[in-house]
XYZ file of C-alpha atoms in Angstrom:
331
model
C 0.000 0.000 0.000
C 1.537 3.259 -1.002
C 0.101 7.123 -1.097
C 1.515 8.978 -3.662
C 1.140 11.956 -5.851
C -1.013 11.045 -9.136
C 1.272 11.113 -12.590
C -0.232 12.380 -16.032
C 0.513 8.880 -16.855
C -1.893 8.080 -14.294
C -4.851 10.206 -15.862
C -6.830 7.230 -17.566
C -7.055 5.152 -14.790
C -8.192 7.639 -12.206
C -10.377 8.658 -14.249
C -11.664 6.006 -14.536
C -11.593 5.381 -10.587
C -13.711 8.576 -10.225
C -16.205 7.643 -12.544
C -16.755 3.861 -10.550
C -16.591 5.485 -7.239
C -19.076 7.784 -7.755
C -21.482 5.924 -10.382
C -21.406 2.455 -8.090
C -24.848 1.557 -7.282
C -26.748 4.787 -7.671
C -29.247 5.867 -10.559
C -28.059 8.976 -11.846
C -30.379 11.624 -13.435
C -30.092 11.720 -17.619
C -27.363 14.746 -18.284
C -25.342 14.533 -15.159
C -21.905 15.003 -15.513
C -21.477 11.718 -13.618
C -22.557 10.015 -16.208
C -19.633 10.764 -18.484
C -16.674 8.554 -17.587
C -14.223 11.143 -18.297
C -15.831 13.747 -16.275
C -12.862 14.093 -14.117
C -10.387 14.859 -17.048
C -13.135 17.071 -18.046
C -13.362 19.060 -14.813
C -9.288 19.467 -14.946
C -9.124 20.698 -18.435
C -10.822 23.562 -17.464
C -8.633 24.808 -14.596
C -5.774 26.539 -14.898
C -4.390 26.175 -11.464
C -4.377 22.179 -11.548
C -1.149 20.069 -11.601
C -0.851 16.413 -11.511
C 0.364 16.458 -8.186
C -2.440 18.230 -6.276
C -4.455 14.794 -6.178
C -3.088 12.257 -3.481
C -3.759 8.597 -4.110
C -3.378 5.388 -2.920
C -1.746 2.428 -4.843
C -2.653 -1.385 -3.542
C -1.174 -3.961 -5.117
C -0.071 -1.701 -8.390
C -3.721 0.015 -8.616
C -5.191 2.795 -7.679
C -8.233 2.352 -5.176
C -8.780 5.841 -3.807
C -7.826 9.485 -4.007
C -8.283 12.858 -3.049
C -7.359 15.897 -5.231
C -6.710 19.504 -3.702
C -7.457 22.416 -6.332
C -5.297 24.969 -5.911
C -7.412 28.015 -5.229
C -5.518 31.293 -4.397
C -7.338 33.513 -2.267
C -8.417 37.268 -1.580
C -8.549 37.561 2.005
C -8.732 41.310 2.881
C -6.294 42.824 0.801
C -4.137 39.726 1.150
C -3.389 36.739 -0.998
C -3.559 33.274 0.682
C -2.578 29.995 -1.181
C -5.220 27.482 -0.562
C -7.098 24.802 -1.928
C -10.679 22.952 -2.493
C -11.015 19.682 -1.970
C -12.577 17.686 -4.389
C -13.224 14.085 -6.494
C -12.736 12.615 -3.296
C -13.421 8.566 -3.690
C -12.604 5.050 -3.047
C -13.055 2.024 -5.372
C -16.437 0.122 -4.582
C -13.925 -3.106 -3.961
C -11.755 -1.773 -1.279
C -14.625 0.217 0.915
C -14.941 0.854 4.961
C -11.094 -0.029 5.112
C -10.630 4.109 6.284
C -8.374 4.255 2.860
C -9.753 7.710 2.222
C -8.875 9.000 6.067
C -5.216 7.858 5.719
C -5.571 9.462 2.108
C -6.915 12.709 3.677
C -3.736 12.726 6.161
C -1.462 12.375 3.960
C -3.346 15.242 1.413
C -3.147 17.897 4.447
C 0.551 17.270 5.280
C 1.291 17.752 1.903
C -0.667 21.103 1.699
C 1.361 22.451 4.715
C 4.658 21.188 3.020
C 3.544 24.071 -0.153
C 2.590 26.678 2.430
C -1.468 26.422 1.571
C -3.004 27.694 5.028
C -6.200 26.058 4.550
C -8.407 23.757 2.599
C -12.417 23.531 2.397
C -14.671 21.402 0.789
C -18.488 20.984 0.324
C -19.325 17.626 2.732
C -21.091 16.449 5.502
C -19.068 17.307 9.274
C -19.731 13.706 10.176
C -17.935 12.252 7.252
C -15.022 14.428 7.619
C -14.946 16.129 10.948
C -12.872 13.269 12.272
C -10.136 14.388 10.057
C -10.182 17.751 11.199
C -12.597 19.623 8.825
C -15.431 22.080 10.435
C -18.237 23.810 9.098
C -18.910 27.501 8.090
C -21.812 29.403 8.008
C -22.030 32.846 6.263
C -24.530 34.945 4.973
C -26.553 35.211 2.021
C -28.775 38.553 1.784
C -32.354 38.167 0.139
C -33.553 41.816 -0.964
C -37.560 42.504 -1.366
C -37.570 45.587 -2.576
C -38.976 48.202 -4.654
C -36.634 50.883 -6.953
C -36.870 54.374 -6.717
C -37.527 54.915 -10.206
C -34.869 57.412 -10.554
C -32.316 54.664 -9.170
C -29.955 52.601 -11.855
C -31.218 54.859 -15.140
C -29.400 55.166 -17.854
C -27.737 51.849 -18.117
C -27.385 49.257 -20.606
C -27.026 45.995 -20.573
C -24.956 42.861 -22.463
C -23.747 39.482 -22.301
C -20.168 39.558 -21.781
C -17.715 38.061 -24.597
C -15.690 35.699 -23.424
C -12.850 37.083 -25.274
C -13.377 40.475 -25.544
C -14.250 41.317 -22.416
C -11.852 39.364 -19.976
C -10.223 42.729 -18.746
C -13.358 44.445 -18.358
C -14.552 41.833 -16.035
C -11.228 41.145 -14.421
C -10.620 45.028 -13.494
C -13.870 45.116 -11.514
C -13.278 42.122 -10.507
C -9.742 42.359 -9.008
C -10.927 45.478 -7.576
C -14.310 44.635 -5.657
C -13.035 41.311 -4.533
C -9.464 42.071 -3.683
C -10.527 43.665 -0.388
C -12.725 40.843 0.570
C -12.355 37.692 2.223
C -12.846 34.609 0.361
C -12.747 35.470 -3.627
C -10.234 33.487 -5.849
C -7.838 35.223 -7.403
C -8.296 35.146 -10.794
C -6.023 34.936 -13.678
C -7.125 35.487 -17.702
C -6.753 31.881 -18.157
C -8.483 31.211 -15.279
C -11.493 33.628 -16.491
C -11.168 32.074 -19.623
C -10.698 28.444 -19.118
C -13.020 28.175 -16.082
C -15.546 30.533 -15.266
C -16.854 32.385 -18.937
C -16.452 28.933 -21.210
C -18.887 26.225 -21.268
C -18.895 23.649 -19.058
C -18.711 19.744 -19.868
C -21.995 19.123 -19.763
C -23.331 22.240 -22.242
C -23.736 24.869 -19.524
C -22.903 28.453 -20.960
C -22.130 30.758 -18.338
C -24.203 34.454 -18.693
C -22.310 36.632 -17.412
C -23.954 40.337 -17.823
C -21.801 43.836 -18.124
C -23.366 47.260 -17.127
C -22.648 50.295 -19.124
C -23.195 53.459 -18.443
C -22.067 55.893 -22.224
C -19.930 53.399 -22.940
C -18.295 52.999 -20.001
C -18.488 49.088 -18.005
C -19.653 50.060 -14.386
C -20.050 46.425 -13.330
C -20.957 43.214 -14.076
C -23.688 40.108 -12.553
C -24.482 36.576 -13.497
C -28.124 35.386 -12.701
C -30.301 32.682 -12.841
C -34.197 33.290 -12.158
C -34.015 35.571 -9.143
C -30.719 34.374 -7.962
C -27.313 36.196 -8.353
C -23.965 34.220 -8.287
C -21.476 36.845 -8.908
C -21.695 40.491 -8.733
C -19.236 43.362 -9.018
C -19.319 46.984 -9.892
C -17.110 49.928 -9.696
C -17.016 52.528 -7.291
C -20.457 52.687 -5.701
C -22.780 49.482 -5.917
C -26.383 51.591 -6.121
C -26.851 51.526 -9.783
C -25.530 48.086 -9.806
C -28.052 46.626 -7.268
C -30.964 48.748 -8.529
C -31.007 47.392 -12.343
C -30.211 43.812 -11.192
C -33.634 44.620 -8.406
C -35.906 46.017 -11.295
C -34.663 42.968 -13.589
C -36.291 40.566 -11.466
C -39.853 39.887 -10.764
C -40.170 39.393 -6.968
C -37.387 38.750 -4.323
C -33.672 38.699 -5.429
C -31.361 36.064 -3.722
C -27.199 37.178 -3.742
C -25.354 34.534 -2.724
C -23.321 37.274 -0.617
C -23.202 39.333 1.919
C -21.166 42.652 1.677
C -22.002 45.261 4.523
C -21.831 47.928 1.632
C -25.049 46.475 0.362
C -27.448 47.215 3.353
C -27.018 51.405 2.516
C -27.119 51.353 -0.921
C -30.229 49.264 -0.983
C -31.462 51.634 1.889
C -30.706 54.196 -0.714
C -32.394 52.907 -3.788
C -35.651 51.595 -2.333
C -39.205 53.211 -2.804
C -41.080 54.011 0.328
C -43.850 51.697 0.430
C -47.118 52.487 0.818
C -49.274 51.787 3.697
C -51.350 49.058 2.591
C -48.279 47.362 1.271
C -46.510 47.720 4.601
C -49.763 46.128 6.340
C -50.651 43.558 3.530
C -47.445 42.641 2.205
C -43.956 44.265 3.968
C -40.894 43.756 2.050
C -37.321 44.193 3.481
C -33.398 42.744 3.000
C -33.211 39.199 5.271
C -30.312 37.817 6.048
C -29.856 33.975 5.642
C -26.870 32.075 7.291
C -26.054 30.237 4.654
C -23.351 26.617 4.838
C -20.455 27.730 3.114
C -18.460 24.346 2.908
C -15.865 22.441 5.659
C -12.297 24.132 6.609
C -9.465 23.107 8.020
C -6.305 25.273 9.185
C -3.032 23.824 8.091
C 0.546 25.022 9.985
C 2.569 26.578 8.079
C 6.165 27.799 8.269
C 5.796 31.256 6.919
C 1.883 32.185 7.092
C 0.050 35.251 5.657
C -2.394 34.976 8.087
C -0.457 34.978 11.043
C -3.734 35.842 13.686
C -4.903 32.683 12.614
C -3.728 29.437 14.484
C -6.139 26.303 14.033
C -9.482 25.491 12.617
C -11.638 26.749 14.865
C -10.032 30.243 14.954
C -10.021 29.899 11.241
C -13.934 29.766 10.847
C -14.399 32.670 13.299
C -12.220 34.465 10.981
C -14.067 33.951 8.011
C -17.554 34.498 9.715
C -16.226 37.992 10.779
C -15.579 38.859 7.675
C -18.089 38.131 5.534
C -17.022 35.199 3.766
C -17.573 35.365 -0.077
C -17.398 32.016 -2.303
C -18.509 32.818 -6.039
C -20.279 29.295 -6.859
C -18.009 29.430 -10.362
C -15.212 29.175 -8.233
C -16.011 25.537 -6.170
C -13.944 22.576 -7.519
């Protein structure tokens, strides 16, 4: 038995590990990506960041029977960057189950994080499948605005879909600005904007991203589905932003966010009801703790986040800060 770093002459054959471990025994729905035995050399073609390396496996008997892969994800945290990672395509073979391969995997995978100087990893699990290897949950908010729009509020703009080719600077300036002074972003190259969050996916999902112009000029961006927002970003002030992206939809808007900028400009751009509406039907902004993945703190030699010392620490951190995870960003 031997853990080891996966080779790009292993990529067939975990691939092909990822598509049995996850496939074994279940019905899956017509059009998921789990029904596509490459979908793991699918997922990596699309990110920049990977290297054969980040996915830990172990070898019994000269083949590969389970594995866990940590994405590189760079972070924004507060006008800092912080090298960490996402754990995903975590799996064991269907033949070599309830051995605890994957824990001894998932030792190994953190020790090797610390050894590159990531400070943390997170991944989207339940606690009591892998709190006993040291990862804890986070809750953050999401904000859910009910609102009406001044009518004078967000006038004047225009709206487009963004170009995946022409429009990667555009999108990466706002970007880079907004969520360089937050906590939680990824730090986003052109390839990565390319590659991974404007192209299609696998499975025939076309991202919409939407850019804001105001004479010409991109004031910020937003990518929505229904009544829900994934990203957002804007330039200088968020009102006009949050006003179109209000009037655009027909009842509540969802943001899969919290930024404590938000709460006055929406103050700022909202009608005053009338009476009967406050009796009959009262609007407002709600705040929704929201579960924002599993973390664990790794020790490293030389860390950016030096107020930070263990796991626990770690998620009060985050917490205070109003975590942000754009769902284009999750492994």
């Amino acid at each position: 038995m031997t853990i080891r770093p996966l080779r790009e002459n292993d990529y067939d054959e975990h691939a092909e590990l990822v598509y049995v471990s996850y496939s074994h025994g279940k019905e899956l729905p017509q059009g998921s990506m789990l029904t596509h035995r490459d979908w793991w050399l699918r997922s990596i073609e699309r990110d920049p960041y990977y290297r054969p390396e980040q996915t830990r496996v172990m070898e019994v008997d000269g083949r590969l029977v389970a594995s866990v892969s940590c994405y590189h994800r760079p972070t924004y945290v507060a006008g800092r960057r912080v090298d960490a990672a996402c754990i995903g395509s975590v799996c064991t073979h269907p033949d070599h189950r309830r051995q605890g391969y994957i824990r001894q995997v998932l030792v190994e995978a953190a020790e090797w994080m610390a050894a590159q100087g990531w400070e943390w990893s997170f991944l989207y699990g339940r606690e009591e499948i892998y709190g006993g290897s040291g990862w804890r949950m986070l809750s953050s908010f999401d904000l859910i605005a009910d609102l009406g729009v001044r009518r004078e509020a967000g006038q004047g703009l225009t709206e487009r879909r963004a170009d995946p080719e022409r429009d990667i600077p555009v999108l990466s300036a706002i970007y880079s600005e907004l969520c360089g002074e937050l906590t939680g972003p990824t730090v986003r190259t052109d390839a990565y904007w390319r590659k991974r969050v404007l192209s299609p996916t696998p499975w025939g999902e076309t991202p919409d991203y939407r850019i804001l112009e105001r004479a010409g000029e991109a004031i910020g961006y937003f990518r929505m589905e229904g009544d829900a927002v994934g990203e957002i970003g804007w330039r200088g002030r968020p009102h006009d932003v949050l006003a179109h992206v209000l009037r655009r939809a027909e009842g509540p808007v969802s943001f899969a966010c919290f930024m404590p900028e938000m709460l006055p400009a929406l103050r700022d751009i909202s009608e005053i009801t009338s009476q009967k509406e406050c009796f009959e039907r009262a609007g407002g902004i709600r705040l929704r703790d929201s579960y924002k993945g599993l973390w664990r703190h790794h020790r490293v030699d030389e860390a950016v986040v030096p107020e930070v010392c263990d796991t626990r620490g770690l998620v009060r951190f985050l917490r205070e800060r109003d975590y942000v995870m754009w769902p284009a960003d999750k492994a």
